[in-house]
Amino acid sequence: MTRYIIQRVVWIFIILFTTLTITFTLLKLAPEYPPTKNEEKDIWLEKQVQDGFYTSVYYNIDDPEDMAEVDYIRANEPGVNQSVFIVTPVRDSGVVKVFYRVPIITQYFRWVGNIVRDWNWGTSTKIRVNVPAFTIIAERMPLTLYLNLSALLFYLPFGFFFGILAALKKDTVVDNILQILIMVFLSVPSLVLLLTLIIILSYQFNLLPSLFPLVGIESFGKVAQGFVIPVLAVGLPSIAGLTRILRAELSEVLTSEFVLLAKTKGLSHTQAVLRHAIRNSLVPMVPIIIGSFAGLLGGSFILESVYAIPGVGRITLQALVAGGYDYNVILVSSAFYSAIGLSTALIVDLSYGIIDPQIRMGARK
Amino acid sequence: MSQKEYTKDMFVLVQENERLLDKKLKTKQLTYFQDAMIRFTKNKYNVIATVILVIFILLSIFVPIITPRNLFAQTNSSLTTLPPRIPLLENLGILNGTKQFKNQPIDYTTVDPVTGLGYPTIGFQADYFLFDTLTNQDVIGTDRSPQFRGGTNELFVDTERSAYAIVTPVAISFLTGHTIEVDVNEIDPAGVLKVYLSALSVGSGYASWDDLALLGTITEAGVHVLDPMTAIANGVARYVVFKYELPAPSTDGSEYVSFNSIAVKNAADVNVNFYDGYPLAMFALYNVDSLTENGRFVRKNAVMTTANFRYNVYEALFADQRSTIGDADYDRILQENEGMEDSIVPDPDNPDGWLFGEGFPIVSVVSVEIISLPGTGITATNYVVMLDGSYALGFETTPYFLFGTNVFGQDLFTLIWLGLRTSLLLGFMAACVNIFVGIIWGATSAYYGGQVDIMMERFTDIWGSFPQITMIAIITVLIGPGFTALFIFMVYDGWIGAAKVTRSQFYRYKGREYVLAARTLGASDSRIIFKHILPNALGTIITRVVLSIPSVIFLEVNLSYLGFGIGNGQAFRIGPITLTGTSIGVILNDGQQQIFAGNLWLVIFPTIIVSILMITFNMFGNALRDALNPQLRGS
């Protein structure tokens, strides 16, 4: 068991590392987009030199020979404004700086070194200039997690209720109505559902805000109101999914012999279901529920973008505005999403073994 | 006990001279797919879903072909945001080309004395309101616009400044008996309000406040009456200046005086000039010494009445328009339209005019005026005519835009099918690529097993754990949004699912005896894979692919909505098929910006269509699974 867990954790780190390596390499193949303002650009590039991603050469603006060289570089260097940047004097320094990007392989090892040694993920270039990228993502993590947790807390009770109801009333009117609703909510894209909810709750009846309120400025009540529409948009399809799985599981368990035995003992149908059948049908449910958390999180960037929720997903999409890519922010958010996805997968696998002793983990058949 | 004897000749061979052959089966023989077809048609709901799906596919092929190109391929500025109008349904009062407007500022002159309701006149014509739906409500605001009425105006002094003043917009001629009445709502006791008369409209012409005539000082709220005659003679015109003055510079800029109204009354107590609400807010700011005087003049609690109502947009747009045209134009129109001249009938209601038949640019002539230019003897004839509204916009009759039009004046009905065509085709293509790659990957992995299998599995593990958003980032950064990017998003990890299914199916069949037999007979690996194993697994794989199409369309809608897929104005050719940049995601994105303008149909119709498509696709996929793999039914 312990060996299996260690193996899995090591494997997670290998996957995370590989994913980030591929992402880093591919992103660095594209041109760099430093901050646009000259002073910020200067600060950012100097930081890059300090972190080891660039080398710099200084030229004196009063020296004609130096200036001739700068002009030559500006005219003939193929990577100008892509991997070579010329910064005009900042304030009255009188120094023209030329920055050269070092080869990707060197950058990569320095990047890994910076992260391992100092937890330094680089600074942002566009979202909030010269602020550490990790800080930007970390500030937004709580909101994204709260949102997904509230969705989880919302959908679980309803999902269980409807799932049990559908299984108990199998092949009745109630079940048929539930089946239709399940079909509808599982089929409709969450984007479409969100827009429908905005139209109904926000435009038509004016009950809820049409965009997420500004956290920190608005009162708690307003922010809580802002949670309603996104939680509904994520929660309704999840309720449908849970209902469907629970119904299938429970109706299978209901036909098994121990339920029949329970009934023979004299328990009523409901008693037999609540005391015996549900417990057994829960075994395969727990991993599915844990797994759904990663699923919710992975899809939340669309939700955050449509409803203007300032979470991790939205900031990542903002870092992807054409022609103004913020690579460091993208890398941190990739790490965030990968880490959540992989650790959820691990917990799911472990939970199988804990809940159902019949499943021996890591065993060779 | 005697035993009965059985001799050989007691027995006769049956069928001695017959040839024994296999008998034909009495029942009809069915192939696997015929059998599946029977199971498929048994479930009526699934058949209905399939029929709807087929109708959708046919509509998405033919509607864009049938509709005139100018209705969806170009911007029609005169047809923007027309609401939906559907034949038959319009008679029931729904989708009849009327549009709900909300919060439109009303024109205060239209307020009905009986009902107390008013309606807007800018951009709307009174004839086309549905008056039974008209309601009014008040909105409180701080806008300095004439739409807002009443409220107070507050004069603040800025931080570190000690005074600020406002001045009447015009000079007022004061006659004997005139009084200035200042209604102060509130005054901060830290300062005082001083009223001056100024000969100039700006304070910079004066060196000091002492050069102005001080009329009085106000220290508390209430109505204060001041007499201008103490400072000037009868008939002199002066600007009135109101200055809020603090004894010391303000520390936080919170001191203010709040005005209700300012009036100039004559001897008979009748208002000569009256300023409140908006007119008062238009008072100019006035300072003598700009270093010590600064502040702001803001409006509070002003009320605007707005109206909610339904408005018949089609009738308003396609109404016959009155116009005056010269005789040259009139003759030309008559010549260009054959039979128009013959269709003239006298107008029974109007002896000066005449009517034309249906389908001509001019409906009727209201009157004719003959003008003779003085001195030249030349006369010109002007016809006052009613132009046909539909004809003027290029239609023969008032058109039916089933789903309305979007902000570019394009027919939404056609756009949706056009977008669906793109979405469906991309979905099918992506599914094909996924299945192709998935089958080869899964088959290789499972067939060779061992190290190869482990390596290939680990690769899919890593590849599949790329978060979607990271992949979006990489592809957007490297190749930018567009068809290629969208297609890569759809297939980069879509094949993993197909590979997993194929792999598990292959593991099931590869140890069977017939595979061993084939191998003993010398069949090559590829022959065994594709001829002997794959056909057995095909049912499961096909189902998997069909069920994956909706999720691929999902992805397309989401990505195009976010702007990482395709967009308006793009086009992509694959052989004879041209895909346009319009897709359901793009339409939804355009529509979302219109929700709060009240153009809900731009979101509702694409939503309904895409939801129905998804539901029927899922039902069709499930039906196919039940038919092809009956053992999986209901799971």
Coordinates of N, CA, C and O in Angstrom, one line a residue, chain B residues 105-166:
Chain B
P105 N -36.3 56.4 -21.7 CA -36.7 57.7 -21.1 C -37.8 58.2 -21.9 O -37.8 58.2 -23.1
I106 N -38.8 58.7 -21.2 CA -40.0 59.2 -21.9 C -39.9 60.6 -22.3 O -39.1 61.4 -21.8
D107 N -40.7 61.0 -23.2 CA -40.8 62.4 -23.6 C -41.9 63.0 -22.7 O -43.1 62.6 -22.8
Y108 N -41.6 64.0 -21.9 CA -42.6 64.4 -20.9 C -43.8 65.1 -21.5 O -44.8 65.2 -20.8
T109 N -43.7 65.5 -22.7 CA -44.8 66.2 -23.3 C -45.9 65.2 -23.7 O -47.0 65.6 -24.0
T110 N -45.6 63.9 -23.8 CA -46.5 62.9 -24.2 C -47.4 62.4 -23.1 O -48.2 61.5 -23.3
V111 N -47.1 62.8 -21.8 CA -47.8 62.2 -20.7 C -49.3 62.4 -20.8 O -49.8 63.6 -21.0
D112 N -50.0 61.3 -20.7 CA -51.5 61.4 -20.9 C -52.1 61.8 -19.6 O -51.8 61.3 -18.5
P113 N -53.0 62.9 -19.7 CA -53.6 63.4 -18.4 C -54.4 62.4 -17.7 O -54.6 62.4 -16.5
V114 N -55.0 61.4 -18.4 CA -55.9 60.4 -17.8 C -55.1 59.3 -17.1 O -55.3 59.0 -15.9
T115 N -54.3 58.7 -17.9 CA -53.5 57.6 -17.4 C -52.3 58.0 -16.7 O -51.7 57.2 -15.8
G116 N -51.7 59.2 -17.0 CA -50.5 59.6 -16.4 C -49.3 58.9 -17.0 O -48.2 59.0 -16.4
L117 N -49.5 58.3 -18.1 CA -48.3 57.5 -18.7 C -47.8 58.3 -19.9 O -48.5 58.9 -20.7
G118 N -46.5 58.3 -20.1 CA -45.8 58.9 -21.2 C -45.0 57.9 -21.9 O -44.8 56.8 -21.5
Y119 N -44.6 58.3 -23.2 CA -43.8 57.3 -24.0 C -42.7 58.1 -24.7 O -42.8 59.3 -24.8
P120 N -41.6 57.4 -25.1 CA -40.5 58.1 -25.8 C -40.9 58.5 -27.2 O -41.8 57.8 -27.8
T121 N -40.3 59.5 -27.7 CA -40.6 59.9 -29.1 C -39.4 59.8 -30.0 O -39.5 59.7 -31.2
I122 N -38.2 59.8 -29.4 CA -37.0 59.8 -30.2 C -36.8 58.3 -30.6 O -36.6 57.4 -29.8
G123 N -36.8 58.1 -31.9 CA -36.7 56.7 -32.4 C -37.9 55.9 -32.4 O -37.9 54.7 -32.8
F124 N -39.0 56.5 -31.9 CA -40.3 55.7 -31.9 C -41.4 56.6 -32.5 O -41.3 57.8 -32.4
Q125 N -42.3 55.9 -33.1 CA -43.5 56.7 -33.7 C -44.7 56.2 -32.9 O -44.9 55.0 -32.7
A126 N -45.5 57.2 -32.5 CA -46.7 56.9 -31.7 C -47.6 55.8 -32.2 O -48.3 55.1 -31.5
D127 N -47.7 55.7 -33.6 CA -48.7 54.8 -34.2 C -48.4 53.4 -33.9 O -49.3 52.5 -34.0
Y128 N -47.2 53.0 -33.6 CA -46.8 51.6 -33.5 C -46.6 51.1 -32.1 O -46.1 50.0 -31.9
F129 N -47.0 51.9 -31.1 CA -46.9 51.4 -29.7 C -48.1 50.4 -29.5 O -49.2 50.6 -30.0
L130 N -47.8 49.4 -28.7 CA -49.0 48.6 -28.2 C -49.3 49.2 -26.8 O -48.7 48.9 -25.8
F131 N -50.2 50.2 -26.8 CA -50.4 51.0 -25.6 C -50.9 50.2 -24.4 O -50.7 50.7 -23.3
D132 N -51.5 49.1 -24.6 CA -51.9 48.3 -23.4 C -50.8 47.7 -22.7 O -50.9 47.3 -21.5
T133 N -49.6 47.7 -23.3 CA -48.4 47.2 -22.6 C -47.5 48.2 -21.9 O -46.5 48.0 -21.4
L134 N -48.0 49.5 -22.1 CA -47.1 50.6 -21.6 C -47.2 50.8 -20.1 O -48.2 50.9 -19.5
T135 N -46.0 50.8 -19.5 CA -45.9 51.1 -18.1 C -44.8 52.1 -17.9 O -43.9 52.1 -18.7
N136 N -44.9 52.9 -16.8 CA -43.9 53.9 -16.5 C -43.3 53.6 -15.2 O -43.9 53.0 -14.3
Q137 N -42.0 53.9 -15.0 CA -41.5 53.9 -13.6 C -40.4 55.0 -13.5 O -39.9 55.5 -14.5
D138 N -40.1 55.3 -12.2 CA -39.1 56.4 -12.0 C -37.8 55.8 -11.7 O -37.7 54.8 -10.9
V139 N -36.8 56.4 -12.2 CA -35.4 56.0 -11.9 C -34.7 57.2 -11.2 O -34.9 58.3 -11.7
I140 N -34.0 57.0 -10.2 CA -33.3 58.0 -9.5 C -31.8 58.0 -9.9 O -31.2 57.0 -10.0
G141 N -31.4 59.2 -10.3 CA -30.0 59.3 -10.8 C -29.3 60.6 -10.5 O -29.9 61.5 -9.9
T142 N -28.1 60.7 -11.0 CA -27.3 61.9 -10.8 C -26.9 62.5 -12.1 O -26.0 63.4 -12.1
D143 N -27.5 62.0 -13.2 CA -27.0 62.5 -14.5 C -27.4 64.0 -14.7 O -28.5 64.4 -14.3
R144 N -26.5 64.7 -15.3 CA -26.8 66.1 -15.6 C -27.4 66.1 -17.0 O -26.7 66.5 -18.0
S145 N -28.6 65.6 -17.2 CA -29.2 65.5 -18.5 C -30.7 65.9 -18.3 O -31.3 65.8 -17.2
P146 N -31.3 66.5 -19.3 CA -32.7 67.0 -19.2 C -33.7 65.9 -19.0 O -34.8 66.1 -18.6
Q147 N -33.3 64.6 -19.2 CA -34.2 63.5 -19.0 C -34.5 63.4 -17.5 O -35.6 62.9 -17.1
F148 N -33.6 63.8 -16.7 CA -33.8 63.7 -15.3 C -34.4 65.0 -14.8 O -33.9 66.1 -15.2
R149 N -35.4 64.9 -13.9 CA -36.0 66.1 -13.4 C -35.9 66.2 -11.9 O -35.7 65.2 -11.2
G150 N -36.1 67.5 -11.4 CA -36.1 67.7 -10.0 C -34.8 67.3 -9.3 O -33.7 67.4 -9.9
G151 N -34.9 67.0 -8.0 CA -33.7 66.7 -7.2 C -33.0 67.9 -6.7 O -33.5 69.0 -6.9
T152 N -31.9 67.7 -6.1 CA -31.2 68.9 -5.6 C -29.8 69.0 -6.3 O -29.4 68.0 -6.9
N153 N -29.2 70.2 -6.2 CA -27.9 70.4 -6.8 C -27.0 70.8 -5.6 O -27.4 71.7 -4.8
E154 N -25.9 70.2 -5.5 CA -25.0 70.4 -4.4 C -23.7 71.0 -4.8 O -23.0 70.5 -5.7
L155 N -23.3 72.1 -4.1 CA -22.0 72.8 -4.4 C -21.0 72.4 -3.3 O -21.2 72.7 -2.2
F156 N -20.0 71.7 -3.7 CA -19.0 71.2 -2.8 C -17.7 72.1 -2.9 O -17.5 72.6 -4.0
V157 N -17.0 72.2 -1.8 CA -15.7 72.9 -1.9 C -14.6 71.8 -1.8 O -14.8 70.9 -1.0
D158 N -13.6 71.9 -2.7 CA -12.6 70.8 -2.7 C -11.7 70.9 -1.5 O -11.6 72.0 -0.8
T159 N -11.0 69.8 -1.2 CA -10.0 69.8 -0.2 C -8.9 70.9 -0.4 O -8.5 71.1 -1.5
E160 N -8.6 71.6 0.7 CA -7.6 72.6 0.7 C -8.0 73.9 -0.1 O -7.2 74.7 -0.5
R161 N -9.3 74.0 -0.4 CA -9.8 75.2 -1.0 C -10.8 75.8 0.0 O -11.4 75.1 0.8
S162 N -11.1 77.1 -0.2 CA -11.9 77.7 0.8 C -13.3 78.2 0.3 O -14.1 78.6 1.1
A163 N -13.5 78.2 -1.0 CA -14.7 78.7 -1.5 C -15.0 78.2 -2.9 O -14.0 77.7 -3.6
Y164 N -16.3 78.2 -3.3 CA -16.6 77.9 -4.7 C -17.9 78.6 -5.1 O -18.7 78.7 -4.2
A165 N -18.1 78.9 -6.4 CA -19.3 79.6 -6.7 C -19.9 79.2 -8.0 O -19.2 78.6 -8.9
I166 N -21.2 79.4 -8.2 CA -21.9 79.1 -9.4 C -22.6 80.4 -9.9 O -22.9 81.3 -9.0

